[in-house]
Amino acid sequence: MRLSHYFLPILRDDPKEAEIVSHRLMLRAGMIRQSAAGIYSWLPLGLRVLRKIEQIIREEQDRAGAIELLMPTLQSAELWRQSGRYDAYGPEMLRLKDRHDRDLLYGPTNEELITQIFRDATSSYRDLPRILYHIQWKFRDEIRPRFGVMRGREFLMKDAYSFDLTPEAARHSYNKMFVAYLRTFHRMGLKSIPMAAETGPIGGEMSHEFIILAKTGESRVFCHKALLELTPPDENIDYDSDLGPVIAPWTSQYAATEEIHNAAEFAKQVPEEQQIEARGIEVGHIFNFGTKYTKAMNCAIQGPDGSLITPQGGSYGIGVSRLVGAIIEASHDDNGIIWPKAVAPFDIGMINLKSGDAQTDSACEQLYSQLRSAGFEVLYDDTRERAGAKFKTMDLIGLPWQIVIGPRGLKDGAVELRERATGKAEMIPLEGVIARLREPEPGLGKL
């Protein structure tokens, strides 16, 4: 993509309304613009990141055996009355009526609707287990939306729902999502810590939040330092095997959110030098809630012996749009965003230091074409801006690599390659750029 043809409304100054780093940088980098309180338009650069995050989530859900569908944003209030949540949910739920005076709501979550879909389409134990998921916009009418996409009213969410015959099978589905979440966040360059958590309005007896440590986190969290050293399983994990031993290292150490933190147990279980007390950002939340929704909504299937069985359920959410902010909170410097390669909007930012110079333009066009043919996503700054402004823009938007091409380097047939994360720069031959970019990164394991 040529920057001269792209829509990238950069802000040179910090917006006054932005309280945290991610909100400030997303506005400055032209990723989002506010439409109303807690509601944002996603501009081209931000949308590309959102789609990269979606795809990683989708790949890991599919790998774990979940099946994608798509449910509507508006739901019938009658479904929520069946579960008892319509009146209990509170003012965060946006309630409305259609032209026929029927009660609707803008879905904050989908337990009722997916249970209806499953109930009406399933009659036999042979159809279980099932994990169904979708990636859909949600709305919760926060009393005080703040921090940009981190605590907005409209947000993009991946929510999955499991249906199983027995509590043991339901725990296996829960463990599948547990492992899938570990892999998902790791692939995005994040260190996530699963923590025992409150179930809240979703309900149930077992729940874990996946937390990213960050100074701007919304709540305090407490955990054993050893959890920061663990690595998720690789892509060859057998999701049909017993996953208990796989997740045991993650659940055997103390880790809890502030709501259920027990100071005495923390002190007893974790040596003082291994204790971590920090602030965290929730990026995922999983629940096992048994028959709470299937029983309330009369969902029953025929078991192996012909008797009727009420399926066990669970739900599993990832804040897709919130992850964009969380990644920035975890990966930035004074100059701007530092995108992990897996979610970067473009792989490379290419800077023409002297647009209009025949030799420089020719070299840029040649390399731009070669990079795109080789499968790299390139944002080519072909504008006539000053060099300093071009560098500031590229540092701000945080693409993993910068290629700088100018007359001085071209005299020796070389261009400058910069890595955004480390600031390391090297001069390499023009014809060697693609080979250099394809070199494996030291210590990078396959996930």
Tab-separated table of C-alpha atoms in Angstrom:
chain	number	residue	atom	x	y	z
A	1	MET	CA	0.000	0.000	0.000
A	2	ARG	CA	1.312	3.426	-0.972
A	3	LEU	CA	0.971	5.939	1.843
A	4	SER	CA	0.051	8.630	-0.695
A	5	HIS	CA	-3.086	6.559	-1.472
A	6	TYR	CA	-3.824	5.410	2.087
A	7	PHE	CA	-6.162	6.870	4.703
A	8	LEU	CA	-3.968	7.442	7.750
A	9	PRO	CA	-5.013	10.560	9.713
A	10	ILE	CA	-2.017	10.968	12.041
A	11	LEU	CA	-2.271	13.323	15.030
A	12	ARG	CA	0.977	15.088	15.936
A	13	ASP	CA	-0.134	16.038	19.471
A	14	ASP	CA	-1.519	13.949	22.312
A	15	PRO	CA	-5.350	14.067	22.495
A	16	LYS	CA	-6.551	15.654	25.731
A	17	GLU	CA	-9.275	13.042	26.277
A	18	ALA	CA	-6.846	10.092	26.257
A	19	GLU	CA	-5.953	8.936	29.785
A	20	ILE	CA	-3.835	5.857	29.012
A	21	VAL	CA	-1.091	4.999	26.539
A	22	SER	CA	-3.124	2.727	24.254
A	23	HIS	CA	-5.953	5.242	23.841
A	24	ARG	CA	-3.492	8.038	23.122
A	25	LEU	CA	-1.470	6.051	20.607
A	26	MET	CA	-4.487	4.573	18.828
A	27	LEU	CA	-5.867	8.068	18.265
A	28	ARG	CA	-2.511	9.515	17.239
A	29	ALA	CA	-1.734	6.608	14.894
A	30	GLY	CA	-5.025	7.046	13.048
A	31	MET	CA	-6.416	3.681	14.153
A	32	ILE	CA	-9.732	4.806	15.651
A	33	ARG	CA	-11.991	7.837	15.988
A	34	GLN	CA	-14.703	8.288	18.588
A	35	SER	CA	-18.284	8.285	17.318
A	36	ALA	CA	-20.013	8.582	20.710
A	37	ALA	CA	-19.027	7.914	24.316
A	38	GLY	CA	-17.390	4.489	24.357
A	39	ILE	CA	-18.160	3.865	20.667
A	40	TYR	CA	-15.461	4.021	17.986
A	41	SER	CA	-15.026	3.827	14.242
A	42	TRP	CA	-12.135	1.579	13.266
A	43	LEU	CA	-10.053	3.257	10.602
A	44	PRO	CA	-8.016	1.249	8.055
A	45	LEU	CA	-4.855	0.793	10.150
A	46	GLY	CA	-6.798	-0.234	13.256
A	47	LEU	CA	-9.049	-2.543	11.263
A	48	ARG	CA	-6.053	-4.414	9.870
A	49	VAL	CA	-4.836	-5.138	13.418
A	50	LEU	CA	-8.333	-6.191	14.459
A	51	ARG	CA	-8.500	-8.644	11.551
A	52	LYS	CA	-5.059	-10.097	12.379
A	53	ILE	CA	-6.169	-10.718	15.964
A	54	GLU	CA	-9.444	-12.252	14.773
A	55	GLN	CA	-7.575	-14.656	12.506
A	56	ILE	CA	-5.261	-15.924	15.243
A	57	ILE	CA	-8.270	-16.476	17.502
A	58	ARG	CA	-10.139	-18.238	14.706
A	59	GLU	CA	-7.201	-20.548	13.934
A	60	GLU	CA	-6.800	-21.587	17.569
A	61	GLN	CA	-10.537	-22.094	18.096
A	62	ASP	CA	-10.695	-24.268	14.984
A	63	ARG	CA	-7.610	-26.190	16.111
A	64	ALA	CA	-9.337	-26.965	19.420
A	65	GLY	CA	-12.388	-28.333	17.597
A	66	ALA	CA	-14.740	-25.373	17.961
A	67	ILE	CA	-17.125	-24.652	15.078
A	68	GLU	CA	-17.791	-21.113	13.861
A	69	LEU	CA	-21.231	-19.624	13.265
A	70	LEU	CA	-22.636	-16.104	13.457
A	71	MET	CA	-25.439	-14.889	15.707
A	72	PRO	CA	-27.228	-11.519	15.458
A	73	THR	CA	-26.455	-8.476	17.570
A	74	LEU	CA	-30.137	-8.040	18.515
A	75	GLN	CA	-31.830	-10.711	20.621
A	76	SER	CA	-35.357	-11.377	21.805
A	77	ALA	CA	-36.011	-10.357	25.395
A	78	GLU	CA	-38.159	-13.465	25.793
A	79	LEU	CA	-35.089	-15.699	25.679
A	80	TRP	CA	-33.536	-13.782	28.533
A	81	ARG	CA	-36.755	-13.964	30.526
A	82	GLN	CA	-36.584	-17.749	30.215
A	83	SER	CA	-33.133	-17.790	31.829
A	84	GLY	CA	-34.105	-15.175	34.415
A	85	ARG	CA	-31.397	-12.741	33.346
A	86	TYR	CA	-33.501	-10.087	31.593
A	87	ASP	CA	-34.338	-8.212	34.785
A	88	ALA	CA	-31.280	-9.354	36.722
A	89	TYR	CA	-28.619	-8.185	34.279
A	90	GLY	CA	-28.871	-4.516	35.182
A	91	PRO	CA	-28.653	-1.178	33.345
A	92	GLU	CA	-25.613	-2.286	31.315
A	93	MET	CA	-28.062	-4.071	29.026
A	94	LEU	CA	-29.450	-1.865	26.250
A	95	ARG	CA	-33.161	-2.643	25.989
A	96	LEU	CA	-35.367	-1.494	23.098
A	97	LYS	CA	-38.650	-2.161	21.306
A	98	ASP	CA	-39.286	-2.704	17.605
A	99	ARG	CA	-42.176	-1.163	15.646
A	100	HIS	CA	-44.474	-4.012	16.777
A	101	ASP	CA	-43.754	-3.218	20.437
A	102	ARG	CA	-41.718	-6.403	20.908
A	103	ASP	CA	-38.956	-6.275	23.502
A	104	LEU	CA	-35.428	-6.655	22.138
A	105	LEU	CA	-31.949	-6.162	23.521
A	106	TYR	CA	-28.540	-5.473	22.066
A	107	GLY	CA	-26.694	-8.612	23.150
A	108	PRO	CA	-23.976	-8.249	25.771
A	109	THR	CA	-23.415	-12.033	25.549
A	110	ASN	CA	-25.117	-15.026	23.905
A	111	GLU	CA	-25.714	-17.873	26.370
A	112	GLU	CA	-29.489	-17.802	25.872
A	113	LEU	CA	-29.478	-17.558	22.090
A	114	ILE	CA	-26.906	-20.309	21.552
A	115	THR	CA	-28.814	-22.567	23.958
A	116	GLN	CA	-31.970	-22.035	21.917
A	117	ILE	CA	-30.099	-22.809	18.688
A	118	PHE	CA	-28.588	-25.958	20.171
A	119	ARG	CA	-31.876	-27.054	21.813
A	120	ASP	CA	-33.883	-26.728	18.617
A	121	ALA	CA	-31.303	-28.547	16.462
A	122	THR	CA	-30.123	-31.362	18.745
A	123	SER	CA	-31.971	-34.398	20.076
A	124	SER	CA	-29.419	-37.174	20.660
A	125	TYR	CA	-26.327	-37.764	22.744
A	126	ARG	CA	-24.600	-38.671	19.466
A	127	ASP	CA	-24.512	-34.942	18.621
A	128	LEU	CA	-22.338	-34.164	21.629
A	129	PRO	CA	-19.844	-32.809	22.510
A	130	ARG	CA	-20.072	-29.501	20.647
A	131	ILE	CA	-18.266	-26.200	20.981
A	132	LEU	CA	-19.773	-23.403	18.895
A	133	TYR	CA	-18.297	-19.914	18.588
A	134	HIS	CA	-18.640	-16.638	16.777
A	135	ILE	CA	-16.874	-13.279	16.561
A	136	GLN	CA	-19.484	-10.567	16.918
A	137	TRP	CA	-20.016	-7.007	18.124
A	138	LYS	CA	-21.474	-6.631	21.620
A	139	PHE	CA	-22.855	-3.714	23.591
A	140	ARG	CA	-22.768	-3.023	27.314
A	141	ASP	CA	-23.931	0.388	28.458
A	142	GLU	CA	-21.034	1.167	30.778
A	143	ILE	CA	-21.870	3.911	33.256
A	144	ARG	CA	-18.448	5.464	32.669
A	145	PRO	CA	-16.804	4.365	29.426
A	146	ARG	CA	-13.121	5.249	29.486
A	147	PHE	CA	-9.663	4.236	28.330
A	148	GLY	CA	-10.663	4.043	24.666
A	149	VAL	CA	-11.293	0.497	23.430
A	150	MET	CA	-10.217	-0.922	26.786
A	151	ARG	CA	-13.523	-0.023	28.424
A	152	GLY	CA	-15.892	0.944	25.643
A	153	ARG	CA	-19.596	0.340	25.288
A	154	GLU	CA	-19.467	-1.348	21.877
A	155	PHE	CA	-16.771	-3.998	21.490
A	156	LEU	CA	-15.824	-6.965	19.348
A	157	MET	CA	-15.818	-10.290	21.152
A	158	LYS	CA	-15.147	-13.934	20.441
A	159	ASP	CA	-17.588	-15.993	22.473
A	160	ALA	CA	-17.711	-19.788	22.408
A	161	TYR	CA	-20.212	-22.140	24.055
A	162	SER	CA	-19.786	-25.817	24.905
A	163	PHE	CA	-22.413	-28.541	25.342
A	164	ASP	CA	-21.525	-31.876	26.946
A	165	LEU	CA	-23.218	-34.974	28.361
A	166	THR	CA	-21.464	-35.128	31.726
A	167	PRO	CA	-19.654	-32.821	34.155
A	168	GLU	CA	-16.414	-34.672	33.338
A	169	ALA	CA	-16.866	-34.090	29.610
A	170	ALA	CA	-17.709	-30.432	30.303
A	171	ARG	CA	-14.445	-30.081	32.211
A	172	HIS	CA	-12.603	-31.474	29.196
A	173	SER	CA	-14.212	-28.816	26.962
A	174	TYR	CA	-13.204	-26.204	29.550
A	175	ASN	CA	-9.626	-27.484	29.448
A	176	LYS	CA	-9.624	-27.332	25.646
A	177	MET	CA	-10.476	-23.650	25.735
A	178	PHE	CA	-7.967	-23.093	28.547
A	179	VAL	CA	-5.165	-24.442	26.350
A	180	ALA	CA	-6.459	-22.658	23.226
A	181	TYR	CA	-6.399	-19.349	25.126
A	182	LEU	CA	-2.829	-19.878	26.305
A	183	ARG	CA	-1.744	-20.481	22.720
A	184	THR	CA	-3.821	-17.605	21.329
A	185	PHE	CA	-2.352	-14.918	23.553
A	186	HIS	CA	1.183	-16.272	23.244
A	187	ARG	CA	0.961	-16.066	19.449
A	188	MET	CA	0.084	-12.384	19.841
A	189	GLY	CA	3.262	-11.747	21.776
A	190	LEU	CA	1.504	-11.541	25.148
A	191	LYS	CA	2.268	-13.231	28.453
A	192	SER	CA	-1.163	-14.200	29.787
A	193	ILE	CA	-1.730	-15.551	33.271
A	194	PRO	CA	-4.886	-17.600	33.960
A	195	MET	CA	-6.336	-16.590	37.319
A	196	ALA	CA	-9.199	-17.965	39.367
A	197	ALA	CA	-11.978	-15.395	39.152
A	198	GLU	CA	-15.559	-14.486	40.010
A	199	THR	CA	-18.231	-15.799	37.657
A	200	GLY	CA	-20.306	-12.575	37.791
A	201	PRO	CA	-23.550	-12.340	35.792
A	202	ILE	CA	-22.588	-15.341	33.623
A	203	GLY	CA	-22.825	-17.686	36.605
A	204	GLY	CA	-21.328	-21.076	37.388
A	205	GLU	CA	-18.865	-22.528	39.857
A	206	MET	CA	-15.595	-22.458	37.905
A	207	SER	CA	-14.035	-19.524	36.117
A	208	HIS	CA	-10.636	-18.215	35.019
A	209	GLU	CA	-9.663	-14.793	33.746
A	210	PHE	CA	-6.664	-14.496	31.442
A	211	ILE	CA	-4.696	-11.482	32.612
A	212	ILE	CA	-1.986	-9.382	30.977
A	213	LEU	CA	0.147	-7.543	33.511
A	214	ALA	CA	0.200	-3.793	32.837
A	215	LYS	CA	0.552	-0.659	34.940
A	216	THR	CA	-2.745	0.637	33.564
A	217	GLY	CA	-4.668	-2.545	34.399
A	218	GLU	CA	-8.124	-2.081	35.874
A	219	SER	CA	-7.671	-4.278	38.932
A	220	ARG	CA	-5.037	-5.702	41.233
A	221	VAL	CA	-3.928	-9.278	40.687
A	222	PHE	CA	-1.817	-11.654	42.747
A	223	CYS	CA	0.220	-14.628	41.535
A	224	HIS	CA	3.322	-16.786	41.827
A	225	LYS	CA	6.288	-15.538	39.812
A	226	ALA	CA	6.773	-19.026	38.328
A	227	LEU	CA	3.697	-18.516	36.140
A	228	LEU	CA	5.596	-15.930	34.112
A	229	GLU	CA	8.156	-18.551	33.104
A	230	LEU	CA	5.705	-21.093	31.636
A	231	THR	CA	5.328	-21.675	27.889
A	232	PRO	CA	2.105	-22.908	26.228
A	233	PRO	CA	2.062	-26.221	24.328
A	234	ASP	CA	2.849	-26.181	20.624
A	235	GLU	CA	0.444	-26.652	17.723
A	236	ASN	CA	0.734	-30.438	17.870
A	237	ILE	CA	-1.158	-30.647	21.159
A	238	ASP	CA	-3.746	-33.440	21.078
A	239	TYR	CA	-6.983	-31.807	22.203
A	240	ASP	CA	-8.683	-35.198	22.508
A	241	SER	CA	-6.172	-36.402	25.109
A	242	ASP	CA	-6.312	-35.785	28.844
A	243	LEU	CA	-5.425	-32.092	29.132
A	244	GLY	CA	-5.322	-32.086	32.927
A	245	PRO	CA	-1.540	-32.593	33.092
A	246	VAL	CA	-1.073	-29.899	30.417
A	247	ILE	CA	-2.846	-27.183	32.387
A	248	ALA	CA	-1.729	-28.379	35.833
A	249	PRO	CA	1.389	-26.143	35.901
A	250	TRP	CA	-0.872	-23.161	35.231
A	251	THR	CA	-3.441	-24.003	37.903
A	252	SER	CA	-1.254	-25.459	40.664
A	253	GLN	CA	0.307	-22.105	41.552
A	254	TYR	CA	-1.527	-19.311	43.345
A	255	ALA	CA	-3.105	-16.804	40.932
A	256	ALA	CA	-6.212	-14.771	41.723
A	257	THR	CA	-7.941	-11.537	40.872
A	258	GLU	CA	-8.616	-8.979	43.567
A	259	GLU	CA	-12.254	-10.059	43.963
A	260	ILE	CA	-11.357	-13.509	45.307
A	261	HIS	CA	-7.820	-12.876	46.570
A	262	ASN	CA	-7.066	-14.452	49.943
A	263	ALA	CA	-4.112	-12.678	51.550
A	264	ALA	CA	-3.521	-15.419	54.122
A	265	GLU	CA	-3.447	-18.166	51.481
A	266	PHE	CA	-1.210	-16.053	49.242
A	267	ALA	CA	1.315	-15.636	52.044
A	268	LYS	CA	1.075	-19.338	52.923
A	269	GLN	CA	1.431	-20.730	49.396
A	270	VAL	CA	3.931	-18.315	47.822
A	271	PRO	CA	7.349	-17.404	49.254
A	272	GLU	CA	7.664	-13.661	49.661
A	273	GLU	CA	10.397	-13.348	47.032
A	274	GLN	CA	8.144	-15.153	44.509
A	275	GLN	CA	5.048	-13.051	45.152
A	276	ILE	CA	3.781	-10.776	42.392
A	277	GLU	CA	1.240	-8.115	43.196
A	278	ALA	CA	0.460	-6.013	40.137
A	279	ARG	CA	-2.245	-4.539	38.001
A	280	GLY	CA	-3.697	-6.510	35.136
A	281	ILE	CA	-5.847	-6.284	32.021
A	282	GLU	CA	-8.424	-8.998	31.440
A	283	VAL	CA	-8.303	-10.218	27.826
A	284	GLY	CA	-10.198	-13.495	28.174
A	285	HIS	CA	-12.646	-15.167	30.550
A	286	ILE	CA	-13.845	-18.780	30.614
A	287	PHE	CA	-16.753	-20.283	32.575
A	288	ASN	CA	-18.123	-23.707	33.417
A	289	PHE	CA	-21.736	-23.253	34.529
A	290	GLY	CA	-23.216	-26.724	34.406
A	291	THR	CA	-26.926	-26.810	33.554
A	292	LYS	CA	-27.729	-23.192	34.452
A	293	TYR	CA	-28.987	-22.249	30.976
A	294	THR	CA	-29.928	-25.627	29.507
A	295	LYS	CA	-32.166	-26.415	32.499
A	296	ALA	CA	-33.827	-22.994	32.554
A	297	MET	CA	-34.541	-23.191	28.821
A	298	ASN	CA	-35.779	-26.806	28.823
A	299	CYS	CA	-32.912	-28.135	26.736
A	300	ALA	CA	-32.873	-31.922	27.030
A	301	ILE	CA	-31.522	-34.653	24.771
A	302	GLN	CA	-31.889	-38.417	24.630
A	303	GLY	CA	-29.097	-40.232	26.432
A	304	PRO	CA	-27.510	-43.607	25.549
A	305	ASP	CA	-30.134	-45.466	27.640
A	306	GLY	CA	-33.077	-43.525	26.197
A	307	SER	CA	-33.545	-41.231	29.205
A	308	LEU	CA	-33.521	-37.461	28.877
A	309	ILE	CA	-30.323	-35.653	29.854
A	310	THR	CA	-29.844	-31.947	30.478
A	311	PRO	CA	-26.525	-30.998	28.823
A	312	GLN	CA	-23.707	-29.332	30.705
A	313	GLY	CA	-22.611	-25.926	29.449
A	314	GLY	CA	-19.729	-23.503	29.435
A	315	SER	CA	-18.871	-20.183	27.805
A	316	TYR	CA	-15.548	-18.714	26.748
A	317	GLY	CA	-14.938	-15.081	25.834
A	318	ILE	CA	-12.036	-13.126	24.345
A	319	GLY	CA	-12.144	-9.351	24.048
A	320	VAL	CA	-10.983	-8.967	20.445
A	321	SER	CA	-11.110	-5.178	20.255
A	322	ARG	CA	-9.827	-4.855	23.822
A	323	LEU	CA	-6.786	-6.924	22.835
A	324	VAL	CA	-5.666	-4.170	20.457
A	325	GLY	CA	-5.371	-1.805	23.411
A	326	ALA	CA	-3.869	-4.459	25.678
A	327	ILE	CA	-1.112	-5.271	23.181
A	328	ILE	CA	-0.205	-1.590	22.911
A	329	GLU	CA	-0.156	-1.234	26.715
A	330	ALA	CA	2.287	-4.147	26.829
A	331	SER	CA	4.396	-3.119	23.815
A	332	HIS	CA	5.282	0.533	23.240
A	333	ASP	CA	7.976	3.099	23.888
A	334	ASP	CA	8.231	6.888	23.953
A	335	ASN	CA	8.077	7.040	20.155
A	336	GLY	CA	4.947	4.986	19.665
A	337	ILE	CA	3.580	1.483	19.236
A	338	ILE	CA	5.768	-1.628	18.846
A	339	TRP	CA	3.604	-4.257	17.176
A	340	PRO	CA	4.402	-7.954	17.646
A	341	LYS	CA	4.916	-9.345	14.162
A	342	ALA	CA	1.842	-11.607	14.271
A	343	VAL	CA	-0.643	-8.742	14.664
A	344	ALA	CA	1.131	-5.846	12.936
A	345	PRO	CA	-1.029	-4.030	10.370
A	346	PHE	CA	1.841	-4.256	7.859
A	347	ASP	CA	5.080	-6.220	8.017
A	348	ILE	CA	7.260	-3.417	6.706
A	349	GLY	CA	7.274	0.336	6.489
A	350	MET	CA	9.379	1.456	3.502
A	351	ILE	CA	10.636	5.039	3.495
A	352	ASN	CA	11.706	6.876	0.356
A	353	LEU	CA	14.079	9.554	1.645
A	354	LYS	CA	14.019	11.568	-1.588
A	355	SER	CA	10.744	11.150	-3.445
A	356	GLY	CA	11.119	12.635	-6.930
A	357	ASP	CA	14.730	11.524	-7.313
A	358	ALA	CA	14.803	9.162	-10.285
A	359	GLN	CA	17.324	6.691	-8.870
A	360	THR	CA	15.690	6.536	-5.420
A	361	ASP	CA	12.193	6.232	-6.856
A	362	SER	CA	13.311	3.434	-9.157
A	363	ALA	CA	14.971	1.471	-6.349
A	364	CYS	CA	11.906	1.888	-4.127
A	365	GLU	CA	9.527	0.753	-6.853
A	366	GLN	CA	11.689	-2.259	-7.610
A	367	LEU	CA	11.945	-3.371	-3.971
A	368	TYR	CA	8.284	-2.575	-3.255
A	369	SER	CA	7.228	-4.868	-6.095
A	370	GLN	CA	9.618	-7.635	-5.029
A	371	LEU	CA	8.508	-7.528	-1.408
A	372	ARG	CA	4.838	-7.747	-2.316
A	373	SER	CA	5.513	-10.636	-4.701
A	374	ALA	CA	7.351	-12.392	-1.874
A	375	GLY	CA	4.248	-12.153	0.318
A	376	PHE	CA	5.207	-9.236	2.561
A	377	GLU	CA	2.662	-6.580	3.484
A	378	VAL	CA	4.318	-3.215	2.862
A	379	LEU	CA	3.312	0.349	3.657
A	380	TYR	CA	5.409	2.442	1.274
A	381	ASP	CA	5.878	6.091	2.249
A	382	ASP	CA	6.164	7.646	-1.201
A	383	THR	CA	5.037	11.090	-0.021
A	384	ARG	CA	7.106	14.266	-0.257
A	385	GLU	CA	7.119	14.834	3.502
A	386	ARG	CA	10.373	15.695	5.251
A	387	ALA	CA	12.516	12.709	6.267
A	388	GLY	CA	12.095	13.504	9.971
A	389	ALA	CA	8.310	13.445	9.684
A	390	LYS	CA	8.436	10.125	7.839
A	391	PHE	CA	10.544	8.541	10.564
A	392	LYS	CA	8.213	9.832	13.275
A	393	THR	CA	5.181	8.413	11.502
A	394	MET	CA	6.772	5.014	11.062
A	395	ASP	CA	7.907	4.890	14.701
A	396	LEU	CA	4.432	5.945	15.832
A	397	ILE	CA	2.548	3.243	13.936
A	398	GLY	CA	5.118	0.663	15.041
A	399	LEU	CA	5.548	-1.715	12.094
A	400	PRO	CA	8.077	-4.490	12.861
A	401	TRP	CA	10.543	-3.495	10.113
A	402	GLN	CA	11.540	-0.236	8.460
A	403	ILE	CA	13.418	-0.108	5.180
A	404	VAL	CA	15.046	3.249	4.477
A	405	ILE	CA	16.135	4.013	0.924
A	406	GLY	CA	18.044	7.144	-0.040
A	407	PRO	CA	20.640	8.422	-2.511
A	408	ARG	CA	23.577	8.064	-0.111
A	409	GLY	CA	23.044	4.360	0.534
A	410	LEU	CA	22.211	3.614	-3.071
A	411	LYS	CA	25.647	4.834	-4.130
A	412	ASP	CA	26.906	1.606	-2.547
A	413	GLY	CA	23.887	-0.412	-3.664
A	414	ALA	CA	22.636	-0.639	-0.070
A	415	VAL	CA	19.547	0.196	1.972
A	416	GLU	CA	19.040	0.506	5.718
A	417	LEU	CA	16.978	-2.113	7.557
A	418	ARG	CA	15.706	-1.185	11.021
A	419	GLU	CA	13.962	-3.388	13.542
A	420	ARG	CA	11.363	-1.359	15.438
A	421	ALA	CA	11.426	-3.434	18.627
A	422	THR	CA	15.164	-3.200	19.221
A	423	GLY	CA	16.114	-0.108	17.238
A	424	LYS	CA	18.890	-2.132	15.615
A	425	ALA	CA	19.805	-0.883	12.138
A	426	GLU	CA	22.044	-2.386	9.472
A	427	MET	CA	23.027	-1.581	5.909
A	428	ILE	CA	22.416	-4.470	3.517
A	429	PRO	CA	22.612	-4.879	-0.263
A	430	LEU	CA	19.398	-3.987	-2.066
A	431	GLU	CA	19.173	-7.477	-3.544
A	432	GLY	CA	19.638	-9.091	-0.096
A	433	VAL	CA	16.654	-7.526	1.690
A	434	ILE	CA	14.179	-10.367	1.190
A	435	ALA	CA	16.655	-13.043	2.244
A	436	ARG	CA	17.493	-11.045	5.382
A	437	LEU	CA	13.818	-10.612	6.297
A	438	ARG	CA	13.256	-14.345	5.952
A	439	GLU	CA	16.020	-15.292	8.369
A	440	PRO	CA	14.611	-17.141	11.425
A	441	GLU	CA	14.563	-15.240	14.678
A	442	PRO	CA	16.911	-16.688	17.339
A	443	GLY	CA	15.103	-18.688	20.000
A	444	LEU	CA	11.696	-18.451	18.366
A	445	GLY	CA	9.893	-21.727	18.958
A	446	LYS	CA	7.099	-22.960	16.732
A	447	LEU	CA	3.622	-22.428	18.083
